[in-house]
CSV table of C-alpha atoms and ligand atoms in Angstrom, one decimal:
chain,number,residue,atom,x,y,z
A,11,MET,CA,39.1,-9.0,-2.1
A,12,ALA,CA,35.7,-10.5,-3.3
A,13,ALA,CA,32.9,-8.1,-4.0
A,14,ARG,CA,30.2,-7.3,-1.5
A,15,ILE,CA,27.1,-9.1,-2.5
A,16,ILE,CA,24.1,-6.9,-2.5
A,17,ASP,CA,21.3,-9.2,-1.0
A,18,GLY,CA,18.0,-8.3,-2.7
A,19,LYS,CA,16.1,-10.9,-0.7
A,20,ILE,CA,16.9,-9.2,2.6
A,21,ILE,CA,16.5,-5.5,1.2
A,22,ALA,CA,13.2,-6.4,-0.5
A,23,ALA,CA,11.9,-8.1,2.5
A,24,ASP,CA,12.8,-4.9,4.6
A,25,LEU,CA,11.0,-2.8,2.0
A,26,ARG,CA,7.8,-5.0,2.0
A,27,ALA,CA,7.7,-4.9,5.8
A,28,ARG,CA,7.8,-1.1,5.7
A,29,VAL,CA,5.1,-1.0,3.0
A,30,ALA,CA,3.0,-3.2,5.5
A,31,ASP,CA,3.6,-0.9,8.3
A,32,GLU,CA,2.5,2.1,6.2
A,33,VAL,CA,-0.4,0.3,4.8
A,34,ALA,CA,-1.6,-0.5,8.4
A,35,ARG,CA,-1.2,3.2,9.2
A,36,VAL,CA,-3.3,4.4,6.3
A,37,LYS,CA,-6.0,2.0,7.1
A,38,ARG,CA,-6.0,3.0,10.7
A,39,GLU,CA,-5.7,6.8,10.2
A,40,HIS,CA,-7.7,7.3,6.8
A,41,GLY,CA,-9.8,4.0,6.4
A,42,LEU,CA,-8.0,3.4,3.2
A,43,THR,CA,-7.1,-0.1,1.9
A,44,PRO,CA,-5.0,0.1,-1.2
A,45,GLY,CA,-6.0,-2.3,-3.9
A,46,LEU,CA,-4.0,-3.7,-6.9
A,47,ALA,CA,-5.6,-5.3,-9.8
A,48,VAL,CA,-3.5,-7.5,-11.9
A,49,VAL,CA,-4.7,-8.5,-15.4
A,50,LEU,CA,-3.4,-11.5,-17.0
A,51,VAL,CA,-4.3,-12.7,-20.6
A,52,GLY,CA,-3.6,-16.2,-21.6
A,53,HIS,CA,-1.4,-18.9,-20.1
A,54,ASP,CA,2.2,-17.8,-20.3
A,55,PRO,CA,3.8,-20.1,-17.5
A,56,ALA,CA,6.3,-17.5,-16.5
A,57,SER,CA,3.6,-14.7,-16.3
A,58,GLU,CA,1.3,-16.9,-14.2
A,59,VAL,CA,4.1,-17.5,-11.8
A,60,TYR,CA,4.7,-13.7,-11.6
A,61,VAL,CA,1.0,-12.8,-11.1
A,62,ARG,CA,0.7,-15.4,-8.2
A,63,THR,CA,3.8,-13.9,-6.5
A,64,LYS,CA,2.4,-10.3,-7.0
A,65,ALA,CA,-1.0,-11.5,-5.5
A,66,LYS,CA,0.6,-13.2,-2.6
A,67,GLN,CA,2.9,-10.3,-1.6
A,68,THR,CA,0.0,-7.7,-2.1
A,69,GLU,CA,-2.0,-9.4,0.4
A,70,ALA,CA,0.8,-10.1,2.7
A,71,ALA,CA,1.4,-6.4,2.8
A,72,GLY,CA,-2.2,-5.9,4.0
A,73,MET,CA,-3.5,-4.5,0.5
A,74,ALA,CA,-6.5,-5.9,-1.6
A,75,SER,CA,-5.5,-8.1,-4.5
A,76,PHE,CA,-7.9,-8.3,-7.6
A,77,GLU,CA,-6.9,-10.8,-10.3
A,78,HIS,CA,-8.5,-10.7,-13.7
A,79,LYS,CA,-7.5,-13.9,-15.7
A,80,LEU,CA,-8.7,-13.6,-19.4
A,81,PRO,CA,-8.4,-16.2,-22.1
A,82,ALA,CA,-5.6,-15.7,-24.7
A,83,GLU,CA,-8.2,-15.1,-27.4
A,84,THR,CA,-9.6,-12.0,-25.7
A,85,SER,CA,-10.0,-9.1,-28.1
A,86,LEU,CA,-8.5,-5.7,-27.6
A,87,SER,CA,-11.9,-4.0,-27.1
A,88,ASP,CA,-12.8,-6.7,-24.3
A,89,LEU,CA,-9.4,-6.0,-22.8
A,90,LEU,CA,-9.9,-2.3,-22.8
A,91,SER,CA,-13.4,-2.7,-21.4
A,92,VAL,CA,-11.7,-4.6,-18.4
A,93,ILE,CA,-9.3,-1.5,-18.0
A,94,ALA,CA,-12.0,0.8,-18.2
A,95,ARG,CA,-13.9,-0.9,-15.4
A,96,LEU,CA,-10.8,-0.9,-13.2
A,97,ASN,CA,-10.1,2.7,-14.0
A,98,ALA,CA,-13.5,3.7,-12.7
A,99,ASP,CA,-13.4,1.2,-9.5
A,100,PRO,CA,-12.8,3.1,-6.4
A,101,ALA,CA,-11.3,0.0,-4.6
A,102,VAL,CA,-8.6,-0.2,-7.2
A,103,HIS,CA,-5.6,2.1,-7.0
A,104,GLY,CA,-3.1,0.3,-9.0
A,105,ILE,CA,-3.6,-1.5,-12.4
A,106,LEU,CA,-1.1,-3.8,-13.7
A,107,VAL,CA,-1.5,-5.6,-17.1
A,108,GLN,CA,1.0,-8.3,-17.2
A,109,LEU,CA,3.3,-8.3,-20.2
A,110,PRO,CA,4.0,-9.6,-22.7
A,111,LEU,CA,0.4,-9.8,-24.0
A,112,PRO,CA,-0.5,-12.6,-26.5
A,113,LYS,CA,0.3,-11.9,-30.1
A,114,GLY,CA,-2.2,-9.7,-31.9
A,115,LEU,CA,-3.0,-7.4,-28.9
A,116,ASP,CA,-1.2,-4.2,-29.1
A,117,SER,CA,0.2,-3.6,-25.7
A,118,GLN,CA,0.9,0.1,-26.1
A,119,LYS,CA,-2.9,0.7,-26.8
A,120,VAL,CA,-3.5,-1.2,-23.5
A,121,ILE,CA,-0.9,0.9,-21.6
A,122,ASP,CA,-2.3,4.1,-22.9
A,123,ALA,CA,-5.9,3.1,-21.6
A,124,ILE,CA,-4.7,2.7,-18.1
A,125,ASP,CA,-5.5,5.9,-15.8
A,126,PRO,CA,-2.0,7.5,-15.3
A,127,ALA,CA,-3.0,7.8,-11.5
A,128,LYS,CA,-3.2,4.0,-11.4
A,129,ASP,CA,-0.3,3.2,-13.7
A,130,VAL,CA,1.6,1.4,-11.1
A,131,ASP,CA,3.9,0.0,-13.9
A,132,GLY,CA,4.8,3.5,-14.9
A,133,LEU,CA,4.7,2.6,-18.5
A,134,ASN,CA,2.1,5.0,-19.5
A,135,PRO,CA,3.4,8.0,-21.5
A,136,VAL,CA,1.9,10.5,-19.0
A,137,ASN,CA,4.1,8.9,-16.3
A,138,ALA,CA,7.2,8.3,-18.5
A,139,GLY,CA,6.9,12.1,-19.7
A,140,ARG,CA,6.4,13.3,-16.0
A,141,LEU,CA,9.4,11.4,-15.0
A,142,ALA,CA,11.6,12.7,-17.9
A,143,THR,CA,10.5,16.3,-17.1
A,144,GLY,CA,11.2,16.0,-13.5
A,145,LEU,CA,7.8,15.9,-12.1
A,146,PRO,CA,6.6,13.4,-9.7
A,147,ALA,CA,5.4,10.3,-11.4
A,148,LEU,CA,4.8,6.5,-10.9
A,149,THR,CA,7.9,5.0,-12.0
A,150,PRO,CA,8.5,1.6,-13.4
A,151,CYS,CA,9.3,-1.0,-10.7
A,152,THR,CA,12.5,-2.4,-11.8
A,153,PRO,CA,14.5,0.7,-12.2
A,154,LEU,CA,13.1,2.0,-8.8
A,155,GLY,CA,14.6,-1.3,-7.3
A,156,CYS,CA,17.9,-0.8,-8.9
A,157,ILE,CA,18.3,2.7,-7.3
A,158,ILE,CA,17.4,1.3,-3.8
A,159,LEU,CA,19.9,-1.4,-4.2
A,160,ALA,CA,22.5,1.0,-5.4
A,161,LYS,CA,21.8,3.2,-2.5
A,162,THR,CA,22.5,0.5,0.0
A,163,VAL,CA,26.2,0.6,-1.1
A,164,HIS,CA,26.5,4.4,-1.6
A,165,ALA,CA,24.4,6.7,0.5
A,166,SER,CA,24.6,9.2,-2.3
A,167,LEU,CA,25.0,8.5,-6.1
A,168,GLU,CA,25.8,12.2,-6.6
A,169,GLY,CA,28.7,12.7,-9.1
A,170,MET,CA,29.0,9.0,-9.8
A,171,ASN,CA,29.6,7.8,-13.4
A,172,ALA,CA,26.8,5.7,-14.0
A,173,VAL,CA,26.7,3.4,-17.2
A,174,ILE,CA,23.5,1.7,-18.3
A,175,ILE,CA,23.5,-1.0,-20.9
A,176,GLY,CA,20.0,-1.2,-22.5
A,177,ARG,CA,17.5,1.4,-23.6
A,178,SER,CA,14.1,0.0,-22.9
A,179,ASN,CA,11.1,1.7,-21.9
A,180,LEU,CA,10.9,-0.7,-18.9
A,181,VAL,CA,14.3,-0.5,-17.6
A,182,GLY,CA,17.0,1.5,-19.3
A,183,ARG,CA,15.2,4.8,-20.2
A,184,PRO,CA,13.6,5.4,-16.8
A,185,LEU,CA,16.9,4.5,-15.1
A,186,VAL,CA,18.5,7.5,-17.0
A,187,GLN,CA,15.9,9.7,-15.2
A,188,LEU,CA,16.0,8.2,-11.8
A,189,LEU,CA,19.9,8.3,-12.0
A,190,LEU,CA,19.9,12.1,-13.1
A,191,ASN,CA,17.4,12.7,-10.2
A,192,GLU,CA,20.2,11.4,-7.9
A,193,ASN,CA,22.8,13.6,-9.7
A,194,ALA,CA,24.7,10.9,-11.2
A,195,THR,CA,26.4,11.4,-14.4
A,196,VAL,CA,24.7,9.1,-16.8
A,197,THR,CA,25.8,7.2,-20.0
A,198,ILE,CA,23.0,5.0,-21.8
A,199,SER,CA,24.5,2.3,-24.0
A,200,HIS,CA,22.8,-0.2,-26.5
A,201,SER,CA,23.5,-2.5,-29.2
A,202,ARG,CA,24.8,0.2,-31.6
A,203,THR,CA,27.3,1.6,-28.9
A,204,ARG,CA,30.9,1.5,-30.1
A,205,ASP,CA,33.5,-0.2,-27.9
A,206,LEU,CA,31.1,-1.1,-25.1
A,207,PRO,CA,33.6,-2.8,-22.9
A,208,LYS,CA,35.5,0.6,-22.8
A,209,VAL,CA,32.3,2.5,-22.0
A,210,CYS,CA,31.5,0.1,-19.2
A,211,LYS,CA,35.1,0.3,-17.8
A,212,GLN,CA,34.3,4.1,-17.2
A,213,ALA,CA,31.6,3.0,-14.7
A,214,ASP,CA,31.5,3.6,-10.9
A,215,LEU,CA,27.9,2.3,-11.1
A,216,LEU,CA,27.3,-0.3,-13.9
A,217,LEU,CA,23.6,-1.3,-14.7
A,218,ALA,CA,23.1,-4.1,-17.1
A,219,ALA,CA,19.6,-4.5,-18.7
A,220,VAL,CA,20.3,-6.5,-21.8
A,221,GLY,CA,19.0,-10.0,-21.8
A,222,LYS,CA,22.1,-11.5,-23.0
A,223,PRO,CA,23.5,-14.3,-20.5
A,224,GLU,CA,26.9,-13.2,-18.9
A,225,MET,CA,27.6,-10.7,-21.6
A,226,VAL,CA,29.5,-8.3,-19.4
A,227,LYS,CA,32.9,-9.6,-18.7
A,228,ALA,CA,35.0,-9.1,-15.7
A,229,ASP,CA,37.5,-7.1,-17.8
A,230,TRP,CA,34.7,-4.6,-18.5
A,231,ILE,CA,34.3,-3.5,-14.9
A,232,LYS,CA,36.4,-0.9,-13.2
A,233,PRO,CA,37.9,-2.3,-10.1
A,234,GLY,CA,35.8,-1.6,-7.0
A,235,ALA,CA,32.6,-0.5,-9.3
A,236,THR,CA,29.0,-1.4,-8.1
A,237,VAL,CA,27.3,-3.6,-10.5
A,238,ILE,CA,23.5,-3.8,-10.7
A,239,ASP,CA,22.6,-6.9,-13.0
A,240,VAL,CA,18.9,-6.7,-14.2
A,241,GLY,CA,19.1,-9.4,-16.6
A,242,ILE,CA,17.2,-12.7,-16.0
A,243,ASN,CA,18.2,-15.3,-18.6
A,244,ARG,CA,17.5,-19.0,-18.5
A,245,ILE,CA,20.5,-21.2,-19.8
A,246,ALA,CA,21.0,-25.0,-19.9
A,247,SER,CA,22.2,-26.6,-17.0
A,248,THR,CA,23.9,-30.0,-16.4
A,249,ASP,CA,20.8,-31.5,-14.5
A,250,GLY,CA,18.6,-30.5,-17.6
A,251,LYS,CA,16.3,-28.2,-15.6
A,252,GLY,CA,18.2,-25.0,-16.7
A,253,LYS,CA,19.3,-22.2,-14.5
A,254,LEU,CA,18.9,-18.4,-14.3
A,255,VAL,CA,21.9,-16.1,-14.9
A,256,GLY,CA,22.2,-12.3,-15.4
A,257,ASP,CA,23.7,-10.3,-17.9
A,258,VAL,CA,27.2,-10.2,-16.0
A,259,ASP,CA,29.6,-13.0,-15.7
A,260,TYR,CA,28.9,-13.1,-11.8
A,261,GLN,CA,31.7,-15.3,-10.9
A,262,GLY,CA,34.4,-13.4,-13.1
A,263,ALA,CA,33.1,-9.9,-11.7
A,264,LEU,CA,33.2,-11.1,-8.0
A,265,SER,CA,37.0,-10.7,-8.1
A,266,VAL,CA,36.8,-7.1,-9.7
A,267,ALA,CA,33.6,-5.3,-8.6
A,268,GLY,CA,33.2,-3.6,-5.3
A,269,ALA,CA,29.6,-4.7,-4.8
A,270,ILE,CA,27.4,-6.7,-7.1
A,271,THR,CA,23.9,-8.1,-7.3
A,272,PRO,CA,23.4,-12.0,-7.8
A,273,VAL,CA,20.9,-13.4,-10.1
A,274,PRO,CA,18.6,-14.7,-8.8
A,275,GLY,CA,18.3,-13.0,-5.5
A,276,GLY,CA,19.2,-9.4,-6.5
A,277,VAL,CA,17.1,-6.9,-8.8
A,278,GLY,CA,14.3,-9.6,-9.4
A,279,GLN,CA,13.4,-9.6,-5.7
A,280,MET,CA,12.9,-5.6,-5.6
A,281,THR,CA,10.5,-5.4,-8.6
A,282,VAL,CA,7.5,-6.7,-6.8
A,283,ALA,CA,8.4,-5.0,-3.5
A,284,CYS,CA,8.5,-1.6,-5.7
A,285,LEU,CA,5.2,-2.5,-7.1
A,286,LEU,CA,3.7,-2.6,-3.6
A,287,VAL,CA,5.3,0.8,-3.0
A,288,ASN,CA,3.8,2.3,-6.1
A,289,THR,CA,0.4,0.9,-5.2
A,290,LEU,CA,0.5,2.5,-1.9
A,291,ARG,CA,1.9,5.7,-3.4
A,292,ALA,CA,-1.0,5.7,-6.0
A,293,ALA,CA,-3.7,5.0,-3.4
A,294,CYS,CA,-2.5,7.8,-1.2
A,295,ALA,CA,-2.4,10.3,-4.0
A,296,ILE,CA,-5.9,9.3,-5.3
A,297,LYS,CA,-7.3,9.7,-1.7
A,298,GLY,CA,-5.4,13.2,-1.5
A,299,ILE,CA,-3.4,12.2,1.6
A,300,ALA,CA,0.3,12.8,2.2
A,301,ALA,CA,2.6,10.5,0.3
A,302,PRO,CA,3.6,7.5,2.5
A,303,GLY,CA,6.9,7.2,4.2
A,304,VAL,CA,8.3,4.6,1.8
B,1,LIG,P1,14.8,-5.3,-24.1
B,1,LIG,O1,15.0,-6.5,-24.8
B,1,LIG,O2,13.5,-4.4,-24.0
B,1,LIG,O3,15.9,-4.3,-24.2
B,1,LIG,C1,17.2,-4.8,-24.3
B,1,LIG,C2,18.2,-3.7,-24.6
B,1,LIG,O4,19.7,-4.2,-24.5
B,1,LIG,C3,17.9,-2.9,-25.8
B,1,LIG,O5,18.0,-1.6,-25.5
B,1,LIG,C4,19.2,-3.4,-26.8
B,1,LIG,O6,19.6,-2.4,-27.5
B,1,LIG,C5,20.1,-3.7,-25.8
B,1,LIG,N1,21.1,-4.7,-26.2
B,1,LIG,C6,20.7,-5.9,-26.9
B,1,LIG,N2,21.9,-6.5,-27.2
B,1,LIG,C7,23.0,-5.7,-26.9
B,1,LIG,C8,24.4,-5.8,-27.0
B,1,LIG,N3,25.0,-6.8,-27.5
B,1,LIG,N4,25.0,-4.7,-26.5
B,1,LIG,C9,24.6,-3.7,-25.9
B,1,LIG,N5,23.3,-3.5,-25.8
B,1,LIG,C10,22.5,-4.5,-26.2
B,1,LIG,O7,14.9,-6.1,-22.6
B,1,LIG,P2,14.2,-5.4,-21.2
B,1,LIG,O8,15.0,-3.9,-20.9
B,1,LIG,O9,12.9,-5.6,-21.1
B,1,LIG,O10,15.1,-6.5,-20.2
B,1,LIG,C11,16.4,-6.6,-20.2
B,1,LIG,C12,16.7,-7.8,-19.2
B,1,LIG,O11,16.3,-7.5,-17.9
B,1,LIG,C13,16.1,-9.1,-19.6
B,1,LIG,O12,17.1,-10.1,-19.2
B,1,LIG,C14,14.9,-9.1,-18.7
B,1,LIG,O13,14.5,-10.5,-18.5
B,1,LIG,C15,15.5,-8.4,-17.6
B,1,LIG,N6,14.4,-7.8,-16.6
B,1,LIG,C16,14.4,-8.1,-15.3
B,1,LIG,C17,13.5,-7.8,-14.6
B,1,LIG,C18,13.7,-8.0,-13.1
B,1,LIG,O14,12.7,-7.8,-12.5
B,1,LIG,N7,14.9,-8.4,-12.6
B,1,LIG,C19,12.4,-6.8,-15.0
B,1,LIG,C20,12.6,-6.5,-16.4
B,1,LIG,C21,13.5,-7.0,-17.1
B,1,LIG,P3,18.8,-1.7,-28.8
B,1,LIG,O15,18.0,-0.7,-28.1
B,1,LIG,O16,19.8,-1.1,-29.6
B,1,LIG,O17,18.2,-2.9,-29.5
């Protein structure tokens, strides 16, 4: 039987609609308009597209969107001054610095400078540490989206064997913590893992965040497993425009997996929706009102 397709487009649209409802409620009941500031340094075309999408969806959810576009030659101290201003601005509840930064700018110094209360990307070490110790934290958006997608298939992830491929701070590492919070049994694998296909085949829930086009083959997947494909890779296509594929051989996996996310149309859709969730949560926490219902 062909795998169930986990439709990130529909699930993300539903999440954005629920965020918009909650934004309307906090505006009405508390006079609070959550605000997200996005900082873009330079002219990376992919980053420009992401930033535009973020601004559009932030406004569509009823939140305030602030864009700060800085030239590629911006110095670290000028960038840190912008962050300091945003940290102090009461209309801004979330700050996102679009990565990667142009060469020469130390992204860790920039991430460290963001007020942890406004760190909606969840990359500041304070939030990463809080997540790792089981404390409430702002959590990176892509892993949050992965958990939401997995839970559309399994009401509970408790006791499931979850295998993650990739150990980045952005995806793999926070996924470990989020899956532990769901009481899954978690294995994290990476480029030094021995016999990766065998490790993957143990997974009831397989999450691939590698950045290698179609690396995960059908025979790495346990029959009936749920597969969440985080990878976004552009490869050559016959029409010369190139096409996006994930880290999983999607066509092959369809006949083995129980459920799978497509690329595009899977995890990528959830990332911005979860950014809106984080901005709303940050705004409520800063204002000292109860956490929103999303
Ligand atoms: P990184 O490059 O930071 O990390 C990749 C990870 O994959 C590393 O831990 C690396 O291991 C591991 N890896 C590399 N090669 C292999 C291999 N042959 N076998 C096993 N593991 C391997 O990538 P990110 O985590 O930032 O992103 C991963 C993918 O997810 C990319 O395609 C990216 O575009 C996509 N992405 C998608 C998002 C979305 O919204 N859908 C958001 C963020 C990322 P090691 O640590 O040993 O080097």
